[in-house]
Amino acid sequence: MPMHTPMWQYFVTVQGVTTLYPPTANVCTGTDVVRRLSFLSGQNVDLVIALDGSNPMSELVGSFSMWDIGGWLTHVLLEETTSFGDRVAMVGVSSHMEQAEDVVLKSVNKYIINVIANHIKAWKPNGETSYLPLLEQAIHIFRRSPSKVTSAGIPCVFPFTYQNVVYNDCTTVDYNASWCATTSNFVNDGEWSVCSLTRRTKVLVFVSGSESENETIADIKEFVHNRSNSVLNDIKIIAFGLGRYMNFLQVCFSPGGKHISIERLQNPYDTSLVTFPYALFLAVHGAREPVFSMPYKNILYHGIVVTLSQAVFDNDTFVGIVGIDMKVADLLREIIYDGSGSNSYFFVMNRENGYCLFHPMAPPYVDHRHPTVLRTTFLEPEAARHNLLNDMASVDSGDAYIVVRRTISNGDPSRDGSKTTTTNATFTFESIEGTNFSLCLVVYEGAKEVRYSNLSRVPEVRLLYYAYAGESGMKQCELFTKIVTLNSSVVKFEPTSFIDPFLFAENKTFPSKTQVKEYIDVLQGKSTKRIFRENVKDGVIITSLLDNIWRYHNNGSYPFWRSIILDTGVLRVYPGIRMARRISHTTSSFYRKAIAEQGRIVVSGPYLDDGGAGYLLTIHKAIYVPGSSTEVFAVQTVDIPLEHAYNEMLGDYTPCKGKKTRYGNSCILLNKAGYVILHKRFMAAPKTWSEMPRLTNRHITSMERHIAHDMLKWGFMNKTSWFDLANNKEYMSYVLSEERKTSTTNTRFTFTHISGTNTFLVVIRSKRYRYKDSSKCVCVDWVSSKLPYCKANGSNVCECPCYKTVEFIHQNGTFIKDDLVLSVPPPITSNHPEQSHREQARRGRERFKPCFNFSCNEQFTERKCHHQLGCRWCSAGWDGRPLGSNSYCADRQECYFGMVGHPGPYGDYVKVEDSSHVKILLYLFATFALIIVTAVVSFNCRHRLECICREDENFKDIFT
């Protein structure tokens, strides 16, 4: 059975016996059984808990008083049987207790549960036991809590007056959907909204430990049985007797009700005493047709699932339920992959109350009992203004063409900032049959597929699959800690390349050689089996023609690692290497940066290569369909060592060769968010063996506080903030101005945006930079991989990029800050997506010859030394003293960071060796940038190939 069909199948009997397939060790956890039983109601629940507050409840039963047991029972019901969308209330019952006239049903959440728990703790039993006030208060609560609410979750107000007519229910007058007033003074306010559905199960739970002292059984039965015109007629009553079996309760609430006895509480953690009989009671009174549950986070699977349940009867006797669990992602897999990467998405709304169950901007379900669930109007303000959400609540299907604003991350959501775009989008919704949900698909304008034409068959030699790069008879050699082949590039397919992407994603192992052969046969036309989506074969052909170019340019001193990813999900990397399988390259932050920069050359900051190559930079660029400035069809990348990049970009630039200033270095290269790409300090040798240079994620506010202060003061750099609901954080970052030019009167530094790139050059000009200005910059040498918490206020205060948490108010489902700029969160990525395609280094493997042989000891200048891969200019001795004229070129392992004997960033992972045993260190491993499908265009293969080859030639002269 394919794994993307049913996950678990089960049968739960009335005795609590659960049969589950496939088996799991967590089958006896209890909570899931309870939730499965309660799903049969097919509706949300309005729950009123009436806790007997009379004096007999203070009597001990074993180690606990009946009042303690009642409080525990109430907490269990609220915590373990309620779901999102349920409403709850609690009242006390005794002759000395006042009527709770202001009690109404409220949406269950952590705040409400804590309020009720605190109320029980502060309440002391007193007075005589009386049952009738319980029923009278229940009537008041249900009456004061209207069952009809608007699509935004606001209760309808009845009666209301419209055009001199009084309405006691929703109406369709002057509108094509049912609507109601939402304020008591509708004539003056005019506030209204579309009525939502009213399917709710009303449940009254009565908890007592003694019989009524003032009423007889006849009095109570008469009140209960003669309720045909009362709201009680729709209420299901379940009574819990504490301390003993109470026949009094059983008689009072039969037939139709249920009595459960809890005579002694031995284990407070055994909640099944309460949860199972309660859920079973709801199931008996639930629907007999198959019912879809509300989506929930299952304890057996860390994700959102739905349950399809069916009650089982034997001659009208309820015997249990049978059901199937399914992943929501599987049910909606075609929608998930529609417009992959193009910011198209879907969301699911509860038609009853307007809350959003799924949305790309919504927070995750960290706690499935108390999720931070928001109103859809908060997440989709444009759709709300166009009445689309009202239509979703009132009609079964529809669509609308809406102009939407979206704030989207430029790459790493916490570091690269964001940009706001205005886009036309089509909203198409349809109600989900058998549920109270509507699903809406949002497709952005331009989310179309690129098509190819007139392409030849796939060259056989270029289909070396990524899983068997070292096992195909190809010549292998050693690149740092990896075994690669220089004879060919390798191909890897994204899940989106497959017709059934989820079948690919569920396979946690490398495809077998038989499967790889099957892939090749399909691509070469030898098999007609449908595995890949349209254009995948064409993508393999196009990228294979780059193979010759890449191999030819690897004959020099710098065999650049290169990669290209097409919109079809075809990834090609050279040199060929066995790559990690469980990676979706569309989640790469480098890819998102390339797309965000709209065709510019994007340069990353330094990062430590996990294959032993040291610190690298990655250069990447989006490639566009010929003749278009918006339709991206591929992203190409190249990796280079930090030392080589510094020499090429800054080392030969005349203004950077001048005398260093007192407090800084001549030149600094920054990215658009103010992070340092290149700095002279990156090339300086450490002072001691124990000092490890800090090169990754360095920001200008940390490394050069005085410059950052003035850049912010003079408008070269500006603060920006945006809110990520998925992490409940408001990020503060910076954006450098491309329009702002250095004033001719500025003698401190010059600031220039390098056209066609995401980089900015700062050249320090003043020899007497007033460092005291930096006292206004509160960022203190921050180098942590995690952002600090924001401490400063004000747009002109210089501080590190940081974040703030935003408090969520559970009682009304809103955030305490109402001016948040919401951002669409990027896909989940690894911490270092630029290296995520590589497997972990294999220790104790067979030794291979180095792929290249370079002679570091034959290079006599720093520049020539750094033009050889694996070489480093040794400028400091083991004691940290400068070598001066005795500096020399050696293998990087001999003098990491320019210091003789330094252990380097890998510790014992790359051992320090004597200079007489120099190993050839190459470098680099390709980052995978990816492509978003954006345009339907058909053009000749030769035209497309010219475009790709032209882009590749540009990478040779990237620094020029």
CSV table of C-alpha atoms in Angstrom, one decimal, residues 245-555:
chain,number,residue,atom,x,y,z
A,245,TYR,CA,-22.3,5.0,42.6
A,246,MET,CA,-25.2,7.5,42.7
A,247,ASN,CA,-28.4,5.9,41.6
A,248,PHE,CA,-30.0,9.3,42.2
A,249,LEU,CA,-28.0,10.8,39.2
A,250,GLN,CA,-28.7,7.8,37.0
A,251,VAL,CA,-32.4,8.1,37.5
A,252,CYS,CA,-32.6,11.9,37.2
A,253,PHE,CA,-30.9,12.1,33.8
A,254,SER,CA,-32.3,9.0,32.1
A,255,PRO,CA,-33.2,8.2,29.4
A,256,GLY,CA,-30.8,9.9,27.0
A,257,GLY,CA,-28.3,10.9,29.6
A,258,LYS,CA,-25.5,9.0,31.1
A,259,HIS,CA,-24.1,8.4,34.6
A,260,ILE,CA,-20.4,7.7,35.3
A,261,SER,CA,-19.1,6.8,38.7
A,262,ILE,CA,-15.5,7.7,39.9
A,263,GLU,CA,-15.4,6.2,43.3
A,264,ARG,CA,-11.7,6.7,44.0
A,265,LEU,CA,-8.8,8.6,42.4
A,266,GLN,CA,-5.7,6.5,42.7
A,267,ASN,CA,-3.6,7.9,39.9
A,268,PRO,CA,-4.2,11.5,38.8
A,269,TYR,CA,-2.3,10.8,35.6
A,270,ASP,CA,-4.8,8.1,34.5
A,271,THR,CA,-7.2,10.4,32.7
A,272,SER,CA,-8.9,7.6,30.8
A,273,LEU,CA,-11.4,7.4,33.8
A,274,VAL,CA,-12.9,10.6,32.4
A,275,THR,CA,-11.9,10.9,28.8
A,276,PHE,CA,-12.9,7.5,27.4
A,277,PRO,CA,-16.5,7.4,28.8
A,278,TYR,CA,-17.1,11.0,27.8
A,279,ALA,CA,-15.8,10.5,24.3
A,280,LEU,CA,-17.8,7.3,24.0
A,281,PHE,CA,-20.9,9.1,25.1
A,282,LEU,CA,-20.4,11.7,22.3
A,283,ALA,CA,-19.8,8.9,19.8
A,284,VAL,CA,-23.0,7.1,20.6
A,285,HIS,CA,-25.0,10.3,20.0
A,286,GLY,CA,-22.9,11.2,16.9
A,287,ALA,CA,-23.4,10.8,13.2
A,288,ARG,CA,-23.9,7.3,11.6
A,289,GLU,CA,-22.5,8.3,8.3
A,290,PRO,CA,-18.7,8.7,7.7
A,291,VAL,CA,-17.3,11.8,9.2
A,292,PHE,CA,-14.1,13.8,8.6
A,293,SER,CA,-12.5,15.1,11.7
A,294,MET,CA,-11.1,18.6,12.2
A,295,PRO,CA,-7.4,18.6,11.3
A,296,TYR,CA,-5.2,18.0,14.4
A,297,LYS,CA,-1.7,17.1,15.4
A,298,ASN,CA,-1.6,13.4,16.0
A,299,ILE,CA,0.7,12.0,18.8
A,300,LEU,CA,1.6,9.1,16.5
A,301,TYR,CA,2.8,11.4,13.6
A,302,HIS,CA,4.5,14.7,14.0
A,303,GLY,CA,2.3,16.5,11.5
A,304,ILE,CA,-1.3,17.6,10.8
A,305,VAL,CA,-3.7,14.7,10.0
A,306,VAL,CA,-7.4,14.2,9.6
A,307,THR,CA,-9.4,11.1,10.6
A,308,LEU,CA,-12.2,9.6,8.6
A,309,SER,CA,-14.5,7.7,11.1
A,310,GLN,CA,-17.5,5.5,10.7
A,311,ALA,CA,-19.7,4.3,13.6
A,312,VAL,CA,-20.3,0.5,13.8
A,313,PHE,CA,-23.6,-0.8,15.0
A,314,ASP,CA,-24.9,-4.3,15.6
A,315,ASN,CA,-28.7,-4.4,15.4
A,316,ASP,CA,-28.8,-0.7,16.5
A,317,THR,CA,-26.4,-1.4,19.3
A,318,PHE,CA,-23.3,0.8,19.1
A,319,VAL,CA,-20.2,-1.4,19.3
A,320,GLY,CA,-17.4,0.9,18.2
A,321,ILE,CA,-15.9,2.9,15.4
A,322,VAL,CA,-13.6,2.2,12.5
A,323,GLY,CA,-11.4,4.8,10.9
A,324,ILE,CA,-8.5,5.8,8.8
A,325,ASP,CA,-5.9,8.5,9.5
A,326,MET,CA,-4.5,10.5,6.6
A,327,LYS,CA,-1.9,13.2,6.3
A,328,VAL,CA,-3.3,16.5,5.2
A,329,ALA,CA,-0.2,17.1,3.1
A,330,ASP,CA,-1.1,13.9,1.2
A,331,LEU,CA,-4.6,14.9,0.6
A,332,LEU,CA,-3.5,18.3,-0.7
A,333,ARG,CA,-0.3,17.2,-2.4
A,334,GLU,CA,-1.3,18.5,-5.8
A,335,ILE,CA,-2.1,21.9,-4.3
A,336,ILE,CA,1.1,22.0,-2.3
A,337,TYR,CA,3.2,21.6,-5.4
A,338,ASP,CA,1.2,23.9,-7.6
A,339,GLY,CA,3.3,27.0,-8.3
A,340,SER,CA,6.2,25.6,-6.2
A,341,GLY,CA,8.4,28.4,-5.1
A,342,SER,CA,6.3,31.1,-6.8
A,343,ASN,CA,4.6,32.1,-3.5
A,344,SER,CA,1.3,30.6,-4.6
A,345,TYR,CA,-0.3,28.8,-1.7
A,346,PHE,CA,-3.5,27.5,-0.1
A,347,PHE,CA,-5.3,28.1,3.1
A,348,VAL,CA,-8.1,26.4,5.0
A,349,MET,CA,-10.8,28.4,6.9
A,350,ASN,CA,-13.3,27.2,9.5
A,351,ARG,CA,-16.6,28.3,8.1
A,352,GLU,CA,-18.2,28.5,11.5
A,353,ASN,CA,-16.0,30.9,13.2
A,354,GLY,CA,-13.6,32.3,10.5
A,355,TYR,CA,-10.5,30.9,12.1
A,356,CYS,CA,-7.7,29.8,9.8
A,357,LEU,CA,-6.7,26.2,10.1
A,358,PHE,CA,-3.8,26.2,7.6
A,359,HIS,CA,-1.9,29.1,6.2
A,360,PRO,CA,1.8,29.6,5.1
A,361,MET,CA,2.0,32.6,7.4
A,362,ALA,CA,0.4,31.0,10.4
A,363,PRO,CA,2.4,29.7,13.4
A,364,PRO,CA,3.1,26.0,13.8
A,365,TYR,CA,1.1,23.7,16.1
A,366,VAL,CA,3.7,23.6,18.9
A,367,ASP,CA,1.0,22.5,21.3
A,368,HIS,CA,-1.8,20.7,19.6
A,369,ARG,CA,-4.1,21.4,22.6
A,370,HIS,CA,-3.5,25.1,22.6
A,371,PRO,CA,-2.5,26.2,19.0
A,372,THR,CA,-2.0,29.8,18.2
A,373,VAL,CA,-4.8,30.0,15.7
A,374,LEU,CA,-5.7,33.3,14.0
A,375,ARG,CA,-8.7,34.7,12.3
A,376,THR,CA,-8.4,34.6,8.6
A,377,THR,CA,-9.1,38.3,8.3
A,378,PHE,CA,-5.7,38.9,10.1
A,379,LEU,CA,-3.8,36.8,7.6
A,380,GLU,CA,-5.8,37.8,4.5
A,381,PRO,CA,-6.8,41.4,4.9
A,382,GLU,CA,-7.2,42.1,1.2
A,383,ALA,CA,-9.5,39.0,0.8
A,384,ALA,CA,-11.6,40.3,3.8
A,385,ARG,CA,-12.0,43.7,2.2
A,386,HIS,CA,-13.3,42.1,-1.0
A,387,ASN,CA,-15.8,40.0,1.0
A,388,LEU,CA,-14.2,36.8,-0.2
A,389,LEU,CA,-14.0,35.4,3.3
A,390,ASN,CA,-17.7,36.2,3.8
A,391,ASP,CA,-18.4,34.2,0.7
A,392,MET,CA,-16.3,31.3,1.9
A,393,ALA,CA,-18.4,31.1,5.0
A,394,SER,CA,-21.8,31.3,3.2
A,395,VAL,CA,-21.5,29.6,-0.2
A,396,ASP,CA,-19.9,26.4,-1.4
A,397,SER,CA,-17.6,27.7,-4.1
A,398,GLY,CA,-16.4,30.9,-5.8
A,399,ASP,CA,-13.4,32.9,-6.9
A,400,ALA,CA,-12.1,36.5,-7.0
A,401,TYR,CA,-9.3,38.4,-8.6
A,402,ILE,CA,-7.6,40.5,-5.9
A,403,VAL,CA,-4.5,42.7,-5.7
A,404,VAL,CA,-2.5,41.5,-2.7
A,405,ARG,CA,0.5,42.8,-0.9
A,406,ARG,CA,3.1,40.2,0.3
A,407,THR,CA,6.3,40.7,2.3
A,408,ILE,CA,8.7,38.0,1.3
A,409,SER,CA,12.1,37.1,2.7
A,410,ASN,CA,15.2,37.9,0.5
A,411,GLY,CA,16.9,34.7,1.6
A,412,ASP,CA,17.6,33.8,5.2
A,413,PRO,CA,14.5,35.2,7.0
A,414,SER,CA,16.5,36.3,10.0
A,415,ARG,CA,19.4,38.0,8.2
A,416,ASP,CA,18.6,39.0,4.7
A,417,GLY,CA,15.6,41.2,5.3
A,418,SER,CA,12.5,41.2,3.2
A,419,LYS,CA,10.8,43.1,0.4
A,420,THR,CA,7.1,43.9,-0.1
A,421,THR,CA,5.5,43.2,-3.5
A,422,THR,CA,2.1,44.0,-5.0
A,423,THR,CA,0.8,41.1,-7.1
A,424,ASN,CA,-2.4,40.2,-8.8
A,425,ALA,CA,-3.8,36.9,-7.5
A,426,THR,CA,-6.7,34.6,-8.2
A,427,PHE,CA,-8.5,33.3,-5.1
A,428,THR,CA,-10.5,30.1,-5.8
A,429,PHE,CA,-12.3,28.4,-3.0
A,430,GLU,CA,-14.6,25.4,-2.4
A,431,SER,CA,-16.1,23.9,0.7
A,432,ILE,CA,-14.8,20.5,1.8
A,433,GLU,CA,-17.7,18.2,1.7
A,434,GLY,CA,-18.7,16.7,5.0
A,435,THR,CA,-16.8,19.2,7.0
A,436,ASN,CA,-17.2,22.8,8.2
A,437,PHE,CA,-14.1,24.0,6.2
A,438,SER,CA,-13.4,25.7,3.0
A,439,LEU,CA,-10.2,25.4,1.1
A,440,CYS,CA,-8.9,28.4,-0.9
A,441,LEU,CA,-6.2,28.2,-3.6
A,442,VAL,CA,-4.3,31.4,-4.2
A,443,VAL,CA,-2.4,31.5,-7.6
A,444,TYR,CA,-0.2,34.5,-8.3
A,445,GLU,CA,-0.3,36.0,-11.8
A,446,GLY,CA,2.6,34.7,-13.8
A,447,ALA,CA,2.8,31.3,-12.1
A,448,LYS,CA,3.1,29.3,-15.3
A,449,GLU,CA,5.4,26.6,-16.7
A,450,VAL,CA,8.3,27.1,-19.0
A,451,ARG,CA,8.2,24.8,-22.0
A,452,TYR,CA,10.9,23.6,-24.4
A,453,SER,CA,10.8,22.4,-28.0
A,454,ASN,CA,12.9,20.7,-30.6
A,455,LEU,CA,15.2,18.9,-28.2
A,456,SER,CA,17.2,15.8,-29.1
A,457,ARG,CA,17.6,12.6,-27.1
A,458,VAL,CA,19.5,12.5,-23.8
A,459,PRO,CA,23.3,11.8,-24.2
A,460,GLU,CA,23.9,8.6,-22.3
A,461,VAL,CA,27.3,9.5,-20.9
A,462,ARG,CA,25.9,12.5,-19.0
A,463,LEU,CA,23.4,10.7,-16.9
A,464,LEU,CA,25.6,9.7,-14.0
A,465,TYR,CA,23.1,9.7,-11.2
A,466,TYR,CA,24.0,11.4,-7.9
A,467,ALA,CA,23.5,8.3,-5.8
A,468,TYR,CA,26.2,6.3,-7.6
A,469,ALA,CA,28.8,9.0,-8.6
A,470,GLY,CA,31.6,6.9,-7.2
A,471,GLU,CA,30.3,3.5,-8.2
A,472,SER,CA,29.9,3.7,-12.0
A,473,GLY,CA,33.4,2.8,-13.1
A,474,MET,CA,34.3,6.4,-13.5
A,475,LYS,CA,37.8,7.5,-12.5
A,476,GLN,CA,37.7,8.7,-8.9
A,477,CYS,CA,40.0,11.0,-7.0
A,478,GLU,CA,40.1,12.8,-3.6
A,479,LEU,CA,38.9,16.4,-3.0
A,480,PHE,CA,39.5,17.1,0.6
A,481,THR,CA,37.3,14.6,2.4
A,482,LYS,CA,35.3,13.6,-0.6
A,483,ILE,CA,35.6,11.1,-3.4
A,484,VAL,CA,34.6,12.6,-6.7
A,485,THR,CA,34.9,12.1,-10.4
A,486,LEU,CA,36.2,14.7,-12.9
A,487,ASN,CA,35.0,12.8,-15.9
A,488,SER,CA,31.4,13.9,-15.6
A,489,SER,CA,28.9,16.0,-13.8
A,490,VAL,CA,26.0,14.3,-11.8
A,491,VAL,CA,22.3,14.8,-12.0
A,492,LYS,CA,19.9,15.0,-9.2
A,493,PHE,CA,16.1,15.3,-9.4
A,494,GLU,CA,13.9,17.3,-7.1
A,495,PRO,CA,10.7,15.8,-5.7
A,496,THR,CA,8.9,18.2,-8.1
A,497,SER,CA,10.5,16.4,-11.1
A,498,PHE,CA,8.3,13.3,-10.4
A,499,ILE,CA,4.7,12.9,-11.3
A,500,ASP,CA,4.2,11.6,-7.8
A,501,PRO,CA,6.5,13.8,-5.6
A,502,PHE,CA,5.3,12.3,-2.3
A,503,LEU,CA,6.2,8.8,-3.4
A,504,PHE,CA,9.7,10.1,-4.0
A,505,ALA,CA,9.8,12.0,-0.7
A,506,GLU,CA,8.6,9.0,1.4
A,507,ASN,CA,11.5,6.9,0.1
A,508,LYS,CA,14.2,7.5,2.8
A,509,THR,CA,16.9,5.6,1.1
A,510,PHE,CA,18.9,6.1,-2.1
A,511,PRO,CA,17.2,4.7,-5.2
A,512,SER,CA,18.4,1.3,-6.2
A,513,LYS,CA,20.5,0.7,-9.2
A,514,THR,CA,17.5,-0.8,-10.8
A,515,GLN,CA,15.5,2.4,-10.2
A,516,VAL,CA,18.3,4.5,-11.6
A,517,LYS,CA,18.4,2.4,-14.7
A,518,GLU,CA,14.6,2.8,-15.0
A,519,TYR,CA,15.0,6.6,-14.7
A,520,ILE,CA,17.6,6.5,-17.5
A,521,ASP,CA,15.5,4.3,-19.7
A,522,VAL,CA,12.6,6.7,-19.4
A,523,LEU,CA,14.7,9.7,-20.1
A,524,GLN,CA,16.3,8.1,-23.2
A,525,GLY,CA,12.9,7.0,-24.6
A,526,LYS,CA,13.6,3.3,-24.0
A,527,SER,CA,10.7,3.0,-21.6
A,528,THR,CA,7.2,4.5,-21.8
A,529,LYS,CA,6.6,4.4,-18.0
A,530,ARG,CA,5.4,7.7,-16.6
A,531,ILE,CA,7.8,8.7,-13.8
A,532,PHE,CA,8.8,12.3,-14.6
A,533,ARG,CA,6.9,15.4,-15.2
A,534,GLU,CA,6.9,17.1,-18.5
A,535,ASN,CA,10.2,18.9,-19.4
A,536,VAL,CA,12.4,16.9,-17.1
A,537,LYS,CA,13.9,15.1,-20.0
A,538,ASP,CA,14.5,18.4,-21.8
A,539,GLY,CA,16.1,19.8,-18.7
A,540,VAL,CA,18.6,16.9,-18.6
A,541,ILE,CA,19.5,17.5,-22.3
A,542,ILE,CA,20.1,21.3,-21.7
A,543,THR,CA,22.2,20.9,-18.7
A,544,SER,CA,24.3,18.0,-20.2
A,545,LEU,CA,25.6,20.4,-22.8
A,546,LEU,CA,27.2,22.5,-20.1
A,547,ASP,CA,29.2,19.5,-19.0
A,548,ASN,CA,31.8,19.9,-21.7
A,549,ILE,CA,32.2,23.6,-20.8
A,550,TRP,CA,32.6,22.9,-17.1
A,551,ARG,CA,35.2,20.1,-17.6
A,552,TYR,CA,37.2,22.3,-20.0
A,553,HIS,CA,37.5,25.1,-17.6
A,554,ASN,CA,38.6,22.8,-14.8
A,555,ASN,CA,42.1,22.5,-16.3
